[in-house]
Amino acid sequence: FTAADQLANFVFVIDTELLEQMRSEFLGIEQLLDSGVRSLMATPLIHREEVVGFLATSTSEENAYGPEHVAAAEQISAQISGALANSRLHSRMSRIAQEREILIQIGRDAAAAQDPHSLYGSVFANLKKICRSTAR
């Protein structure tokens, strides 16, 4: 089994008592409790044997999540994991296409350059565009 196989259909349900026990052991639990969270449920989003994210929900109701909530979380995570992975892939492909267009423009500018200084300015301006697109 892969790690993703082992996580599939695995839903973390943390009730009020467990949150209280975790209060001093885990960074962030104190803030959750202080904000009123009394129950927490999270499930991994798995697409093609890869964890692509987590779906989490919380409530101020104590011990709020039962088996029916776990089943719903499993179904929802199975449905949205593919959409999330596809959205990330689309963003990546769009960024790659944009970078290639910029590199093509640098090539055109190099072919048309009359002197090195004008070429350097063009290359610098276009490389700044690539750096901005990869920083997102």
PDB file of C-alpha atoms in Angstrom:
ATOM      1  CA  PHE A   1       0.000   0.000   0.000  1.00  0.00           C
ATOM      2  CA  THR A   2       1.113   3.547  -0.701  1.00  0.00           C
ATOM      3  CA  ALA A   3       0.852   6.307   1.879  1.00  0.00           C
ATOM      4  CA  ALA A   4      -2.110   7.687  -0.066  1.00  0.00           C
ATOM      5  CA  ASP A   5      -3.817   4.283   0.035  1.00  0.00           C
ATOM      6  CA  GLN A   6      -3.373   4.198   3.784  1.00  0.00           C
ATOM      7  CA  LEU A   7      -4.876   7.691   4.141  1.00  0.00           C
ATOM      8  CA  ALA A   8      -7.799   7.079   1.783  1.00  0.00           C
ATOM      9  CA  ASN A   9     -11.094   6.987   3.638  1.00  0.00           C
ATOM     10  CA  PHE A  10      -9.343   8.207   6.766  1.00  0.00           C
ATOM     11  CA  VAL A  11     -11.127  11.011   8.559  1.00  0.00           C
ATOM     12  CA  PHE A  12      -9.727  12.684  11.649  1.00  0.00           C
ATOM     13  CA  VAL A  13     -12.447  13.489  14.158  1.00  0.00           C
ATOM     14  CA  ILE A  14     -11.275  15.388  17.188  1.00  0.00           C
ATOM     15  CA  ASP A  15     -13.875  15.905  19.876  1.00  0.00           C
ATOM     16  CA  THR A  16     -13.934  18.333  22.772  1.00  0.00           C
ATOM     17  CA  GLU A  17     -12.161  16.052  25.244  1.00  0.00           C
ATOM     18  CA  LEU A  18      -9.297  15.319  22.857  1.00  0.00           C
ATOM     19  CA  LEU A  19      -8.937  19.010  21.963  1.00  0.00           C
ATOM     20  CA  GLU A  20      -8.598  19.803  25.659  1.00  0.00           C
ATOM     21  CA  GLN A  21      -5.946  17.086  26.063  1.00  0.00           C
ATOM     22  CA  MET A  22      -4.040  18.450  23.066  1.00  0.00           C
ATOM     23  CA  ARG A  23      -4.214  22.057  24.312  1.00  0.00           C
ATOM     24  CA  SER A  24      -0.729  22.163  25.807  1.00  0.00           C
ATOM     25  CA  GLU A  25       0.923  19.695  23.432  1.00  0.00           C
ATOM     26  CA  PHE A  26       0.254  21.176  20.009  1.00  0.00           C
ATOM     27  CA  LEU A  27       0.846  24.690  18.802  1.00  0.00           C
ATOM     28  CA  GLY A  28      -2.385  26.270  17.598  1.00  0.00           C
ATOM     29  CA  ILE A  29      -4.826  24.161  19.629  1.00  0.00           C
ATOM     30  CA  GLU A  30      -4.975  26.855  22.300  1.00  0.00           C
ATOM     31  CA  GLN A  31      -6.061  29.398  19.679  1.00  0.00           C
ATOM     32  CA  LEU A  32      -8.667  26.991  18.285  1.00  0.00           C
ATOM     33  CA  LEU A  33     -10.184  26.472  21.701  1.00  0.00           C
ATOM     34  CA  ASP A  34     -10.018  30.181  22.506  1.00  0.00           C
ATOM     35  CA  SER A  35     -11.894  30.922  19.273  1.00  0.00           C
ATOM     36  CA  GLY A  36     -14.692  28.576  20.348  1.00  0.00           C
ATOM     37  CA  VAL A  37     -13.869  25.404  18.397  1.00  0.00           C
ATOM     38  CA  ARG A  38     -15.106  22.333  20.261  1.00  0.00           C
ATOM     39  CA  SER A  39     -15.159  19.739  17.454  1.00  0.00           C
ATOM     40  CA  LEU A  40     -12.909  19.344  14.440  1.00  0.00           C
ATOM     41  CA  MET A  41     -12.994  16.998  11.455  1.00  0.00           C
ATOM     42  CA  ALA A  42     -10.420  16.729   8.657  1.00  0.00           C
ATOM     43  CA  THR A  43      -9.874  14.336   5.780  1.00  0.00           C
ATOM     44  CA  PRO A  44      -7.096  14.158   3.177  1.00  0.00           C
ATOM     45  CA  LEU A  45      -7.819  15.023  -0.437  1.00  0.00           C
ATOM     46  CA  ILE A  46      -6.192  12.273  -2.485  1.00  0.00           C
ATOM     47  CA  HIS A  47      -5.844  12.248  -6.266  1.00  0.00           C
ATOM     48  CA  ARG A  48      -3.944   9.546  -8.131  1.00  0.00           C
ATOM     49  CA  GLU A  49      -2.240   8.292  -4.978  1.00  0.00           C
ATOM     50  CA  GLU A  50      -1.067  11.772  -3.974  1.00  0.00           C
ATOM     51  CA  VAL A  51      -2.331  13.912  -1.117  1.00  0.00           C
ATOM     52  CA  VAL A  52      -3.277  17.233  -2.728  1.00  0.00           C
ATOM     53  CA  GLY A  53      -4.779  18.899   0.328  1.00  0.00           C
ATOM     54  CA  PHE A  54      -7.054  18.534   3.319  1.00  0.00           C
ATOM     55  CA  LEU A  55     -10.721  19.255   3.840  1.00  0.00           C
ATOM     56  CA  ALA A  56     -11.422  20.446   7.367  1.00  0.00           C
ATOM     57  CA  THR A  57     -14.424  21.710   9.238  1.00  0.00           C
ATOM     58  CA  SER A  58     -14.959  22.781  12.804  1.00  0.00           C
ATOM     59  CA  THR A  59     -17.802  23.874  15.036  1.00  0.00           C
ATOM     60  CA  SER A  60     -18.441  25.294  18.466  1.00  0.00           C
ATOM     61  CA  GLU A  61     -20.763  22.357  19.178  1.00  0.00           C
ATOM     62  CA  GLU A  62     -19.239  19.742  21.468  1.00  0.00           C
ATOM     63  CA  ASN A  63     -18.756  16.232  20.040  1.00  0.00           C
ATOM     64  CA  ALA A  64     -20.585  17.291  16.880  1.00  0.00           C
ATOM     65  CA  TYR A  65     -19.331  14.787  14.321  1.00  0.00           C
ATOM     66  CA  GLY A  66     -20.708  11.280  14.082  1.00  0.00           C
ATOM     67  CA  PRO A  67     -20.489   8.425  11.569  1.00  0.00           C
ATOM     68  CA  GLU A  68     -22.841  10.153   9.123  1.00  0.00           C
ATOM     69  CA  HIS A  69     -20.555  13.198   9.060  1.00  0.00           C
ATOM     70  CA  VAL A  70     -17.512  11.000   8.493  1.00  0.00           C
ATOM     71  CA  ALA A  71     -19.242   9.269   5.557  1.00  0.00           C
ATOM     72  CA  ALA A  72     -20.196  12.632   4.060  1.00  0.00           C
ATOM     73  CA  ALA A  73     -16.639  13.957   4.470  1.00  0.00           C
ATOM     74  CA  GLU A  74     -15.250  10.875   2.719  1.00  0.00           C
ATOM     75  CA  GLN A  75     -17.641  11.327  -0.216  1.00  0.00           C
ATOM     76  CA  ILE A  76     -17.015  15.050  -0.526  1.00  0.00           C
ATOM     77  CA  SER A  77     -13.235  14.665  -0.339  1.00  0.00           C
ATOM     78  CA  ALA A  78     -13.313  11.978  -3.036  1.00  0.00           C
ATOM     79  CA  GLN A  79     -15.305  14.297  -5.306  1.00  0.00           C
ATOM     80  CA  ILE A  80     -13.311  17.487  -4.851  1.00  0.00           C
ATOM     81  CA  SER A  81      -9.777  16.073  -4.784  1.00  0.00           C
ATOM     82  CA  GLY A  82      -9.734  15.585  -8.561  1.00  0.00           C
ATOM     83  CA  ALA A  83     -11.070  19.088  -9.157  1.00  0.00           C
ATOM     84  CA  LEU A  84      -8.409  20.591  -6.888  1.00  0.00           C
ATOM     85  CA  ALA A  85      -5.633  18.636  -8.604  1.00  0.00           C
ATOM     86  CA  ASN A  86      -6.927  19.686 -12.034  1.00  0.00           C
ATOM     87  CA  SER A  87      -7.105  23.328 -10.960  1.00  0.00           C
ATOM     88  CA  ARG A  88      -3.495  23.229  -9.790  1.00  0.00           C
ATOM     89  CA  LEU A  89      -2.436  21.540 -13.024  1.00  0.00           C
ATOM     90  CA  HIS A  90      -4.243  24.199 -15.066  1.00  0.00           C
ATOM     91  CA  SER A  91      -2.509  26.973 -13.111  1.00  0.00           C
ATOM     92  CA  ARG A  92       0.863  25.322 -13.620  1.00  0.00           C
ATOM     93  CA  MET A  93       0.310  24.845 -17.360  1.00  0.00           C
ATOM     94  CA  SER A  94      -0.819  28.475 -17.725  1.00  0.00           C
ATOM     95  CA  ARG A  95       2.309  29.677 -15.922  1.00  0.00           C
ATOM     96  CA  ILE A  96       4.543  27.510 -18.143  1.00  0.00           C
ATOM     97  CA  ALA A  97       2.835  28.848 -21.282  1.00  0.00           C
ATOM     98  CA  GLN A  98       3.326  32.422 -20.074  1.00  0.00           C
ATOM     99  CA  GLU A  99       7.008  31.784 -19.345  1.00  0.00           C
ATOM    100  CA  ARG A 100       7.521  30.296 -22.801  1.00  0.00           C
ATOM    101  CA  GLU A 101       5.922  33.327 -24.438  1.00  0.00           C
ATOM    102  CA  ILE A 102       8.300  35.569 -22.513  1.00  0.00           C
ATOM    103  CA  LEU A 103      11.302  33.473 -23.575  1.00  0.00           C
ATOM    104  CA  ILE A 104      10.144  33.640 -27.204  1.00  0.00           C
ATOM    105  CA  GLN A 105       9.938  37.427 -26.871  1.00  0.00           C
ATOM    106  CA  ILE A 106      13.487  37.522 -25.498  1.00  0.00           C
ATOM    107  CA  GLY A 107      14.624  35.524 -28.545  1.00  0.00           C
ATOM    108  CA  ARG A 108      12.863  37.955 -30.905  1.00  0.00           C
ATOM    109  CA  ASP A 109      14.391  40.920 -29.121  1.00  0.00           C
ATOM    110  CA  ALA A 110      17.845  39.330 -29.335  1.00  0.00           C
ATOM    111  CA  ALA A 111      17.457  38.806 -33.077  1.00  0.00           C
ATOM    112  CA  ALA A 112      16.347  42.405 -33.601  1.00  0.00           C
ATOM    113  CA  ALA A 113      18.775  44.076 -31.188  1.00  0.00           C
ATOM    114  CA  GLN A 114      20.972  46.771 -32.668  1.00  0.00           C
ATOM    115  CA  ASP A 115      23.272  46.959 -29.664  1.00  0.00           C
ATOM    116  CA  PRO A 116      23.871  45.007 -26.451  1.00  0.00           C
ATOM    117  CA  HIS A 117      22.403  47.721 -24.207  1.00  0.00           C
ATOM    118  CA  SER A 118      18.960  47.553 -25.798  1.00  0.00           C
ATOM    119  CA  LEU A 119      19.081  43.763 -25.596  1.00  0.00           C
ATOM    120  CA  TYR A 120      20.034  43.852 -21.906  1.00  0.00           C
ATOM    121  CA  GLY A 121      17.094  46.135 -21.126  1.00  0.00           C
ATOM    122  CA  SER A 122      14.676  43.826 -22.915  1.00  0.00           C
ATOM    123  CA  VAL A 123      16.094  40.693 -21.298  1.00  0.00           C
ATOM    124  CA  PHE A 124      15.954  42.296 -17.853  1.00  0.00           C
ATOM    125  CA  ALA A 125      12.352  43.477 -18.302  1.00  0.00           C
ATOM    126  CA  ASN A 126      11.219  40.075 -19.546  1.00  0.00           C
ATOM    127  CA  LEU A 127      13.068  38.158 -16.830  1.00  0.00           C
ATOM    128  CA  LYS A 128      11.280  40.332 -14.254  1.00  0.00           C
ATOM    129  CA  LYS A 129       7.993  39.126 -15.765  1.00  0.00           C
ATOM    130  CA  ILE A 130       9.085  35.498 -15.387  1.00  0.00           C
ATOM    131  CA  CYS A 131      10.108  36.079 -11.775  1.00  0.00           C
ATOM    132  CA  ARG A 132       6.708  37.639 -11.028  1.00  0.00           C
ATOM    133  CA  SER A 133       4.842  34.743 -12.653  1.00  0.00           C
ATOM    134  CA  THR A 134       6.755  32.101 -10.678  1.00  0.00           C
ATOM    135  CA  ALA A 135       6.340  33.959  -7.372  1.00  0.00           C
ATOM    136  CA  ARG A 136       2.558  33.484  -7.412  1.00  0.00           C
TER     137      ARG A 136
END
